[in-house]
Amino acid sequence: MSSKISKIAVLTSGGDSPGMNAAIRAVVRTSLHYKLQVYGVNRGYEGLIDNDFTQMAYHSVSNIIQRGGTILRSSRSEKFRTVEGMQTAFDNLAKNEINGLVVIGGDGSFKGAKELSEKFAINCIGIPGTIDNDLYGTDYTLGYDTAINTAMHAIDNIRDTAAAHDRLFFIEVMGRDAGFIALRSGIAGGAEAILVPEMKTNLDQLTSTIEAGWKKKKQSMIVVIAEGDDAGGAFKVAESVKKKIKNCEIKVSILGHIQRGGSPTCLDRVLGSRMGVAAVEALLNGDKNVMLGLEHRSIVHIPFSKAIKHHKVINKNLLELSEILST
Ligand code: F6P
């Protein structure tokens, strides 16, 4: 393997996700394996602008593969969106003689990486890291598997208490404007209905589904709602249903940030490890301006432009499946 890359930097940007540490560890150890110098950038693009770099050694990433969050910390940098901010970021990379950058984050982070690659002499490779799984070009993003398992366990716990009291629960999960977390955790939790932003919510139909469930003598009912759903979230949906269905105790639970933390699953640790290795090898091969993806269990390269532009579609068959199973 030959290339001009000699110093690599790695950063995490946007919402953190479990598995980011596994990816950082893999980037650091693969760089050292190929005798490259490697730097960790603190707080994402903010750290690039503030020249906040730490040289990483083998032991800098010891004992982190099992930890959620990101040891490099993260940010959503407004400054990096400005011409001056991006110029300062590049000047700092150049000052430190860094010519390869690995960005672990979501689509906002890749918009920045794309611009940086195109305007300046720095090769950028992206690793998709977000619990939302909303990036085109990859079956899985880092953290998604952990998040759906966390949400599923929370739904299981709520099911226990819901069944003990014959209650109807509306459970809101994260996902920004995508329904991937809701769909998977809802199916796995045996939800009676799943509301996702990708489908228009029909409150009359939802009410009928709930009424049919009670008629079947169900002891509990669970509706999983993606935070970006067009009906305005779990509290609003619960309010509307309350007006239509009497004699039924309704509760709302917003799962929130517990879905973002926690020890990564095996899938996220292995995915982070594979992508970290692939990112360094891509830089050594002279690749740039691409996001790594997992397609049919293989690592693929997707141009940033494609990953950012295209919308990842939800599997409508799974939505139908959940309706069959819950009615
Ligand atoms: O993108 C990850 C995510 O957790 C989304 O699911 C959620 O909408 C958002 O980030 C929350 O962001 P913050 O932690 O800044 O409130």
mmCIF file of C-alpha atoms and ligand atoms in Angstrom:
data_model
loop_
_atom_site.group_PDB
_atom_site.id
_atom_site.type_symbol
_atom_site.label_atom_id
_atom_site.label_comp_id
_atom_site.label_asym_id
_atom_site.label_seq_id
_atom_site.Cartn_x
_atom_site.Cartn_y
_atom_site.Cartn_z
ATOM 1 C CA MET A 1 0.000 0.000 0.000
ATOM 2 C CA SER A 2 1.594 3.315 -0.980
ATOM 3 C CA SER A 3 0.404 6.889 -0.557
ATOM 4 C CA LYS A 4 1.365 10.375 0.476
ATOM 5 C CA ILE A 5 -0.783 10.279 3.609
ATOM 6 C CA SER A 6 1.428 10.568 6.679
ATOM 7 C CA LYS A 7 -0.719 12.133 9.397
ATOM 8 C CA ILE A 8 -4.370 11.393 10.048
ATOM 9 C CA ALA A 9 -6.858 13.137 12.302
ATOM 10 C CA VAL A 10 -10.154 11.706 13.529
ATOM 11 C CA LEU A 11 -13.169 13.537 14.947
ATOM 12 C CA THR A 12 -16.739 12.818 16.026
ATOM 13 C CA SER A 13 -19.433 15.313 15.080
ATOM 14 C CA GLY A 14 -23.179 15.806 15.609
ATOM 15 C CA GLY A 15 -25.194 13.630 18.000
ATOM 16 C CA ASP A 16 -22.955 10.996 19.609
ATOM 17 C CA SER A 17 -23.804 7.337 19.086
ATOM 18 C CA PRO A 18 -22.742 4.039 20.660
ATOM 19 C CA GLY A 19 -19.983 2.480 18.557
ATOM 20 C CA MET A 20 -18.154 5.761 17.906
ATOM 21 C CA ASN A 21 -15.472 4.733 20.401
ATOM 22 C CA ALA A 22 -14.958 1.420 18.606
ATOM 23 C CA ALA A 23 -14.429 3.372 15.370
ATOM 24 C CA ILE A 24 -11.992 5.837 16.994
ATOM 25 C CA ARG A 25 -10.019 2.912 18.447
ATOM 26 C CA ALA A 26 -9.847 1.239 15.044
ATOM 27 C CA VAL A 27 -8.731 4.444 13.282
ATOM 28 C CA VAL A 28 -5.980 4.995 15.861
ATOM 29 C CA ARG A 29 -4.696 1.425 15.921
ATOM 30 C CA THR A 30 -4.861 0.955 12.135
ATOM 31 C CA SER A 31 -2.947 4.219 11.627
ATOM 32 C CA LEU A 32 -0.248 3.044 14.030
ATOM 33 C CA HIS A 33 -0.190 -0.355 12.299
ATOM 34 C CA TYR A 34 0.659 1.439 9.033
ATOM 35 C CA LYS A 35 3.246 3.647 10.830
ATOM 36 C CA LEU A 36 1.182 6.830 10.464
ATOM 37 C CA GLN A 37 0.856 9.534 13.082
ATOM 38 C CA VAL A 38 -2.707 9.947 14.304
ATOM 39 C CA TYR A 39 -4.432 12.814 16.122
ATOM 40 C CA GLY A 40 -7.758 12.979 17.917
ATOM 41 C CA VAL A 41 -9.663 16.243 17.444
ATOM 42 C CA ASN A 42 -11.697 17.255 20.494
ATOM 43 C CA ARG A 43 -15.345 18.411 20.140
ATOM 44 C CA GLY A 44 -15.736 17.804 16.415
ATOM 45 C CA TYR A 45 -15.342 20.701 13.981
ATOM 46 C CA GLU A 46 -15.145 23.132 16.931
ATOM 47 C CA GLY A 47 -11.860 21.468 17.878
ATOM 48 C CA LEU A 48 -10.527 21.852 14.338
ATOM 49 C CA ILE A 49 -11.219 25.586 14.536
ATOM 50 C CA ASP A 50 -9.704 25.859 18.041
ATOM 51 C CA ASN A 51 -6.626 23.790 17.081
ATOM 52 C CA ASP A 52 -7.571 21.323 19.821
ATOM 53 C CA PHE A 53 -5.673 18.193 18.698
ATOM 54 C CA THR A 54 -4.226 15.384 20.810
ATOM 55 C CA GLN A 55 -1.676 12.954 19.423
ATOM 56 C CA MET A 56 -2.961 9.429 20.015
ATOM 57 C CA ALA A 57 -0.927 6.398 21.051
ATOM 58 C CA TYR A 58 -1.905 2.745 21.232
ATOM 59 C CA HIS A 59 -3.001 3.087 24.868
ATOM 60 C CA SER A 60 -5.011 6.288 24.233
ATOM 61 C CA VAL A 61 -7.812 4.036 23.045
ATOM 62 C CA SER A 62 -7.482 1.212 25.570
ATOM 63 C CA ASN A 63 -10.632 0.116 27.395
ATOM 64 C CA ILE A 64 -13.050 2.155 25.266
ATOM 65 C CA ILE A 65 -14.595 -0.339 22.818
ATOM 66 C CA GLN A 66 -17.375 -1.170 25.304
ATOM 67 C CA ARG A 67 -18.186 2.458 26.203
ATOM 68 C CA GLY A 68 -21.029 4.580 24.799
ATOM 69 C CA GLY A 69 -20.567 8.278 23.982
ATOM 70 C CA THR A 70 -17.320 9.414 22.390
ATOM 71 C CA ILE A 71 -13.966 9.940 24.141
ATOM 72 C CA LEU A 72 -13.282 12.779 21.673
ATOM 73 C CA ARG A 73 -16.595 14.464 22.568
ATOM 74 C CA SER A 74 -18.793 16.025 19.923
ATOM 75 C CA SER A 75 -20.450 19.262 18.814
ATOM 76 C CA ARG A 76 -22.762 20.719 16.232
ATOM 77 C CA SER A 77 -20.539 23.557 15.059
ATOM 78 C CA GLU A 78 -22.141 26.715 13.702
ATOM 79 C CA LYS A 79 -18.729 28.355 13.202
ATOM 80 C CA PHE A 80 -17.629 25.606 10.813
ATOM 81 C CA ARG A 81 -20.499 26.539 8.474
ATOM 82 C CA THR A 82 -18.929 29.954 7.880
ATOM 83 C CA VAL A 83 -16.206 30.619 5.273
ATOM 84 C CA GLU A 84 -13.868 31.918 7.988
ATOM 85 C CA GLY A 85 -14.502 28.942 10.266
ATOM 86 C CA MET A 86 -13.745 26.401 7.564
ATOM 87 C CA GLN A 87 -10.627 28.307 6.500
ATOM 88 C CA THR A 88 -9.354 28.365 10.113
ATOM 89 C CA ALA A 89 -10.072 24.643 10.434
ATOM 90 C CA PHE A 90 -8.054 23.901 7.314
ATOM 91 C CA ASP A 91 -5.202 26.218 8.387
ATOM 92 C CA ASN A 92 -4.933 24.284 11.654
ATOM 93 C CA LEU A 93 -4.877 20.945 9.829
ATOM 94 C CA ALA A 94 -2.158 22.285 7.513
ATOM 95 C CA LYS A 95 -0.169 23.716 10.453
ATOM 96 C CA ASN A 96 -0.184 20.249 12.028
ATOM 97 C CA GLU A 97 0.741 18.722 8.621
ATOM 98 C CA ILE A 98 -2.382 16.551 8.659
ATOM 99 C CA ASN A 99 -3.484 15.424 5.208
ATOM 100 C CA GLY A 100 -6.143 12.813 5.999
ATOM 101 C CA LEU A 101 -9.289 13.345 8.072
ATOM 102 C CA VAL A 102 -11.809 10.769 9.286
ATOM 103 C CA VAL A 103 -15.182 12.292 10.189
ATOM 104 C CA ILE A 104 -17.544 10.131 12.243
ATOM 105 C CA GLY A 105 -21.044 11.624 12.191
ATOM 106 C CA GLY A 106 -24.324 12.138 10.342
ATOM 107 C CA ASP A 107 -25.338 13.941 7.167
ATOM 108 C CA GLY A 108 -24.783 17.447 8.573
ATOM 109 C CA SER A 109 -21.210 16.440 9.414
ATOM 110 C CA PHE A 110 -20.695 15.039 5.909
ATOM 111 C CA LYS A 111 -21.917 18.241 4.259
ATOM 112 C CA GLY A 112 -19.038 19.956 6.080
ATOM 113 C CA ALA A 113 -16.571 17.191 5.182
ATOM 114 C CA LYS A 114 -17.581 17.367 1.513
ATOM 115 C CA GLU A 115 -16.977 21.113 1.359
ATOM 116 C CA LEU A 116 -13.676 20.793 3.192
ATOM 117 C CA SER A 117 -12.479 18.046 0.775
ATOM 118 C CA GLU A 118 -13.522 20.022 -2.276
ATOM 119 C CA LYS A 119 -12.173 23.432 -1.304
ATOM 120 C CA PHE A 120 -8.939 22.459 0.434
ATOM 121 C CA ALA A 121 -6.080 19.966 0.127
ATOM 122 C CA ILE A 122 -7.372 17.502 2.678
ATOM 123 C CA ASN A 123 -8.679 13.999 2.012
ATOM 124 C CA CYS A 124 -11.822 13.265 4.046
ATOM 125 C CA ILE A 125 -13.464 9.907 4.684
ATOM 126 C CA GLY A 126 -16.799 9.629 6.525
ATOM 127 C CA ILE A 127 -17.996 6.946 8.919
ATOM 128 C CA PRO A 128 -21.800 7.058 9.391
ATOM 129 C CA GLY A 129 -22.441 7.532 13.101
ATOM 130 C CA THR A 130 -25.982 8.321 14.214
ATOM 131 C CA ILE A 131 -28.660 6.385 16.072
ATOM 132 C CA ASP A 132 -31.228 7.533 13.476
ATOM 133 C CA ASN A 133 -30.006 5.198 10.668
ATOM 134 C CA ASP A 134 -31.153 7.842 8.195
ATOM 135 C CA LEU A 135 -28.118 7.893 5.889
ATOM 136 C CA TYR A 136 -28.460 6.788 2.295
ATOM 137 C CA GLY A 137 -25.873 4.205 1.188
ATOM 138 C CA THR A 138 -25.605 2.118 4.315
ATOM 139 C CA ASP A 139 -27.875 -0.538 5.797
ATOM 140 C CA TYR A 140 -26.674 0.378 9.284
ATOM 141 C CA THR A 141 -25.258 3.497 10.864
ATOM 142 C CA LEU A 142 -23.138 3.231 14.014
ATOM 143 C CA GLY A 143 -25.322 3.318 17.098
ATOM 144 C CA TYR A 144 -28.594 2.341 15.464
ATOM 145 C CA ASP A 145 -28.490 -1.270 16.595
ATOM 146 C CA THR A 146 -27.751 -0.248 20.188
ATOM 147 C CA ALA A 147 -30.518 2.374 20.130
ATOM 148 C CA ILE A 148 -33.174 -0.031 18.849
ATOM 149 C CA ASN A 149 -32.201 -2.560 21.489
ATOM 150 C CA THR A 150 -32.373 0.099 24.209
ATOM 151 C CA ALA A 151 -35.786 1.214 22.950
ATOM 152 C CA MET A 152 -36.985 -2.395 22.722
ATOM 153 C CA HIS A 153 -35.985 -3.126 26.333
ATOM 154 C CA ALA A 154 -37.741 0.052 27.479
ATOM 155 C CA ILE A 155 -40.894 -1.009 25.594
ATOM 156 C CA ASP A 156 -40.681 -4.453 27.228
ATOM 157 C CA ASN A 157 -40.503 -2.847 30.682
ATOM 158 C CA ILE A 158 -43.429 -0.586 29.933
ATOM 159 C CA ARG A 159 -45.394 -3.575 28.630
ATOM 160 C CA ASP A 160 -45.052 -5.283 32.045
ATOM 161 C CA THR A 161 -46.606 -2.402 33.922
ATOM 162 C CA ALA A 162 -49.138 -1.632 31.165
ATOM 163 C CA ALA A 163 -50.455 -5.211 31.320
ATOM 164 C CA ALA A 164 -50.679 -5.077 35.116
ATOM 165 C CA HIS A 165 -53.044 -2.069 34.889
ATOM 166 C CA ASP A 166 -54.872 -2.600 31.550
ATOM 167 C CA ARG A 167 -53.354 0.592 30.212
ATOM 168 C CA LEU A 168 -52.740 2.118 26.800
ATOM 169 C CA PHE A 169 -49.251 3.619 26.403
ATOM 170 C CA PHE A 170 -47.981 6.031 23.791
ATOM 171 C CA ILE A 171 -44.194 5.683 23.643
ATOM 172 C CA GLU A 172 -42.183 8.270 21.754
ATOM 173 C CA VAL A 173 -38.800 7.288 20.364
ATOM 174 C CA MET A 174 -36.036 9.357 18.710
ATOM 175 C CA GLY A 175 -35.120 9.426 15.025
ATOM 176 C CA ARG A 176 -35.381 13.117 14.099
ATOM 177 C CA ASP A 177 -37.403 13.059 10.847
ATOM 178 C CA ALA A 178 -36.957 9.324 10.180
ATOM 179 C CA GLY A 179 -38.933 6.340 11.459
ATOM 180 C CA PHE A 180 -36.279 3.607 11.501
ATOM 181 C CA ILE A 181 -35.976 3.404 15.309
ATOM 182 C CA ALA A 182 -39.768 3.417 15.737
ATOM 183 C CA LEU A 183 -40.321 0.716 13.142
ATOM 184 C CA ARG A 184 -37.751 -1.786 14.421
ATOM 185 C CA SER A 185 -38.280 -1.260 18.147
ATOM 186 C CA GLY A 186 -42.055 -1.259 17.615
ATOM 187 C CA ILE A 187 -42.043 -4.599 15.807
ATOM 188 C CA ALA A 188 -39.651 -6.099 18.354
ATOM 189 C CA GLY A 189 -41.797 -4.821 21.218
ATOM 190 C CA GLY A 190 -45.019 -6.180 19.694
ATOM 191 C CA ALA A 191 -46.520 -2.695 19.381
ATOM 192 C CA GLU A 192 -50.214 -2.513 18.463
ATOM 193 C CA ALA A 193 -49.451 0.445 16.179
ATOM 194 C CA ILE A 194 -46.362 2.264 14.915
ATOM 195 C CA LEU A 195 -46.447 5.852 13.674
ATOM 196 C CA VAL A 196 -43.585 7.049 11.470
ATOM 197 C CA PRO A 197 -42.926 10.336 9.640
ATOM 198 C CA GLU A 198 -42.711 8.496 6.315
ATOM 199 C CA MET A 199 -46.473 7.727 6.428
ATOM 200 C CA LYS A 200 -49.350 10.139 6.971
ATOM 201 C CA THR A 201 -50.908 9.497 10.363
ATOM 202 C CA ASN A 202 -54.587 8.634 10.332
ATOM 203 C CA LEU A 203 -55.974 9.190 13.838
ATOM 204 C CA ASP A 204 -59.349 7.623 13.028
ATOM 205 C CA GLN A 205 -57.650 4.455 11.872
ATOM 206 C CA LEU A 206 -55.466 4.462 14.985
ATOM 207 C CA THR A 207 -58.552 4.801 17.180
ATOM 208 C CA SER A 208 -60.209 1.864 15.393
ATOM 209 C CA THR A 209 -57.093 -0.275 15.897
ATOM 210 C CA ILE A 210 -57.100 0.527 19.620
ATOM 211 C CA GLU A 211 -60.825 -0.158 19.987
ATOM 212 C CA ALA A 212 -60.431 -3.469 18.146
ATOM 213 C CA GLY A 213 -57.628 -4.408 20.535
ATOM 214 C CA TRP A 214 -59.745 -3.793 23.640
ATOM 215 C CA LYS A 215 -62.581 -5.797 22.086
ATOM 216 C CA LYS A 216 -60.155 -8.703 21.742
ATOM 217 C CA LYS A 217 -59.539 -8.397 25.503
ATOM 218 C CA LYS A 218 -55.955 -7.272 25.160
ATOM 219 C CA GLN A 219 -54.528 -6.484 28.601
ATOM 220 C CA SER A 220 -52.288 -3.717 27.347
ATOM 221 C CA MET A 221 -51.793 -1.670 24.210
ATOM 222 C CA ILE A 222 -48.656 0.065 23.038
ATOM 223 C CA VAL A 223 -48.364 2.640 20.281
ATOM 224 C CA VAL A 224 -44.795 3.539 19.286
ATOM 225 C CA ILE A 225 -44.463 7.021 17.815
ATOM 226 C CA ALA A 226 -41.415 8.442 16.046
ATOM 227 C CA GLU A 227 -40.602 11.941 17.330
ATOM 228 C CA GLY A 228 -40.866 13.339 13.790
ATOM 229 C CA ASP A 229 -44.327 11.935 13.121
ATOM 230 C CA ASP A 230 -46.731 14.411 11.462
ATOM 231 C CA ALA A 231 -49.317 14.092 14.263
ATOM 232 C CA GLY A 232 -47.049 16.155 16.545
ATOM 233 C CA GLY A 233 -45.614 13.630 18.979
ATOM 234 C CA ALA A 234 -46.872 11.262 21.669
ATOM 235 C CA PHE A 235 -48.606 13.823 23.925
ATOM 236 C CA LYS A 236 -50.648 15.266 21.061
ATOM 237 C CA VAL A 237 -51.655 11.841 19.737
ATOM 238 C CA ALA A 238 -52.612 10.730 23.257
ATOM 239 C CA GLU A 239 -54.770 13.851 23.700
ATOM 240 C CA SER A 240 -56.634 13.222 20.445
ATOM 241 C CA VAL A 241 -57.214 9.556 21.233
ATOM 242 C CA LYS A 242 -58.382 10.418 24.772
ATOM 243 C CA LYS A 243 -61.177 12.504 23.272
ATOM 244 C CA LYS A 244 -62.399 9.566 21.205
ATOM 245 C CA ILE A 245 -61.919 6.609 23.523
ATOM 246 C CA LYS A 246 -63.462 6.651 26.980
ATOM 247 C CA ASN A 247 -63.024 4.131 29.798
ATOM 248 C CA CYS A 248 -59.377 3.553 29.008
ATOM 249 C CA GLU A 249 -56.400 4.695 31.030
ATOM 250 C CA ILE A 250 -53.821 6.379 28.818
ATOM 251 C CA LYS A 251 -50.168 7.071 29.658
ATOM 252 C CA VAL A 252 -47.355 8.708 27.698
ATOM 253 C CA SER A 253 -43.659 7.904 27.886
ATOM 254 C CA ILE A 254 -40.937 9.819 26.013
ATOM 255 C CA LEU A 255 -37.809 7.665 25.926
ATOM 256 C CA GLY A 256 -35.461 10.541 25.013
ATOM 257 C CA HIS A 257 -31.696 10.468 25.378
ATOM 258 C CA ILE A 258 -31.423 7.084 27.087
ATOM 259 C CA GLN A 259 -31.577 5.836 23.486
ATOM 260 C CA ARG A 260 -28.315 7.652 22.679
ATOM 261 C CA GLY A 261 -26.180 6.264 25.491
ATOM 262 C CA GLY A 262 -25.114 2.914 26.835
ATOM 263 C CA SER A 263 -22.682 0.178 25.985
ATOM 264 C CA PRO A 264 -22.715 -0.595 22.232
ATOM 265 C CA THR A 265 -24.064 -3.925 21.003
ATOM 266 C CA CYS A 266 -21.783 -6.484 19.372
ATOM 267 C CA LEU A 267 -23.008 -5.319 15.944
ATOM 268 C CA ASP A 268 -22.052 -1.688 16.629
ATOM 269 C CA ARG A 269 -18.641 -2.603 18.056
ATOM 270 C CA VAL A 270 -17.780 -4.790 15.059
ATOM 271 C CA LEU A 271 -19.187 -2.262 12.567
ATOM 272 C CA GLY A 272 -17.176 0.560 14.190
ATOM 273 C CA SER A 273 -14.042 -1.602 14.105
ATOM 274 C CA ARG A 274 -14.506 -2.556 10.445
ATOM 275 C CA MET A 275 -15.245 0.995 9.352
ATOM 276 C CA GLY A 276 -12.315 2.434 11.316
ATOM 277 C CA VAL A 277 -9.897 0.063 9.591
ATOM 278 C CA ALA A 278 -11.519 0.690 6.180
ATOM 279 C CA ALA A 279 -11.328 4.483 6.644
ATOM 280 C CA VAL A 280 -7.558 4.470 7.187
ATOM 281 C CA GLU A 281 -6.987 2.024 4.330
ATOM 282 C CA ALA A 282 -9.156 4.206 2.065
ATOM 283 C CA LEU A 283 -6.998 7.235 2.876
ATOM 284 C CA LEU A 284 -3.839 5.221 2.183
ATOM 285 C CA ASN A 285 -5.311 4.217 -1.182
ATOM 286 C CA GLY A 286 -5.793 7.892 -2.049
ATOM 287 C CA ASP A 287 -9.580 7.856 -1.682
ATOM 288 C CA LYS A 288 -11.370 11.006 -0.552
ATOM 289 C CA ASN A 289 -14.754 12.648 -0.345
ATOM 290 C CA VAL A 290 -16.573 9.366 0.401
ATOM 291 C CA MET A 291 -18.648 7.900 3.193
ATOM 292 C CA LEU A 292 -18.224 4.253 4.103
ATOM 293 C CA GLY A 293 -21.363 2.162 4.113
ATOM 294 C CA LEU A 294 -22.400 -1.371 4.907
ATOM 295 C CA GLU A 295 -24.323 -2.994 2.064
ATOM 296 C CA HIS A 296 -25.149 -6.697 2.090
ATOM 297 C CA ARG A 297 -22.566 -7.163 4.866
ATOM 298 C CA SER A 298 -19.713 -5.629 2.824
ATOM 299 C CA ILE A 299 -18.056 -2.259 3.300
ATOM 300 C CA VAL A 300 -18.699 0.046 0.333
ATOM 301 C CA HIS A 301 -17.676 3.596 -0.632
ATOM 302 C CA ILE A 302 -20.447 6.141 -1.297
ATOM 303 C CA PRO A 303 -19.531 9.657 -2.530
ATOM 304 C CA PHE A 304 -20.533 12.263 0.069
ATOM 305 C CA SER A 305 -22.603 14.000 -2.626
ATOM 306 C CA LYS A 306 -24.735 10.868 -3.083
ATOM 307 C CA ALA A 307 -25.081 10.097 0.631
ATOM 308 C CA ILE A 308 -26.210 13.651 1.366
ATOM 309 C CA LYS A 309 -28.524 14.114 -1.616
ATOM 310 C CA HIS A 310 -30.485 10.880 -1.502
ATOM 311 C CA HIS A 311 -33.156 10.053 0.999
ATOM 312 C CA LYS A 312 -33.057 6.623 2.621
ATOM 313 C CA VAL A 313 -36.462 5.004 2.321
ATOM 314 C CA ILE A 314 -38.134 3.013 5.034
ATOM 315 C CA ASN A 315 -39.129 -0.601 4.392
ATOM 316 C CA LYS A 316 -42.909 -0.348 3.908
ATOM 317 C CA ASN A 317 -43.182 -4.171 3.987
ATOM 318 C CA LEU A 318 -42.139 -4.057 7.620
ATOM 319 C CA LEU A 319 -44.909 -1.566 8.378
ATOM 320 C CA GLU A 320 -47.454 -3.886 6.761
ATOM 321 C CA LEU A 321 -45.990 -6.812 8.662
ATOM 322 C CA SER A 322 -46.453 -4.977 11.948
ATOM 323 C CA GLU A 323 -50.101 -4.273 11.068
ATOM 324 C CA ILE A 324 -50.747 -7.950 10.298
ATOM 325 C CA LEU A 325 -49.142 -9.037 13.545
ATOM 326 C CA SER A 326 -50.973 -6.563 15.752
ATOM 327 C CA THR A 327 -54.505 -6.929 14.394
HETATM 328 O O1 F6P B 1 -29.561 12.613 15.477
HETATM 329 C C1 F6P B 1 -29.574 11.941 16.684
HETATM 330 C C2 F6P B 1 -30.622 12.503 17.599
HETATM 331 O O2 F6P B 1 -30.575 11.799 18.823
HETATM 332 C C3 F6P B 1 -32.040 12.525 17.029
HETATM 333 O O3 F6P B 1 -32.687 11.280 17.118
HETATM 334 C C4 F6P B 1 -32.684 13.592 17.891
HETATM 335 O O4 F6P B 1 -33.742 14.208 17.211
HETATM 336 C C5 F6P B 1 -31.549 14.560 18.097
HETATM 337 O O5 F6P B 1 -30.343 13.863 17.863
HETATM 338 C C6 F6P B 1 -31.506 15.169 19.482
HETATM 339 O O6 F6P B 1 -30.484 16.092 19.498
HETATM 340 P P1 F6P B 1 -29.967 16.803 20.839
HETATM 341 O O7 F6P B 1 -29.208 15.772 21.631
HETATM 342 O O8 F6P B 1 -29.112 17.900 20.361
HETATM 343 O O9 F6P B 1 -31.183 17.233 21.573
#
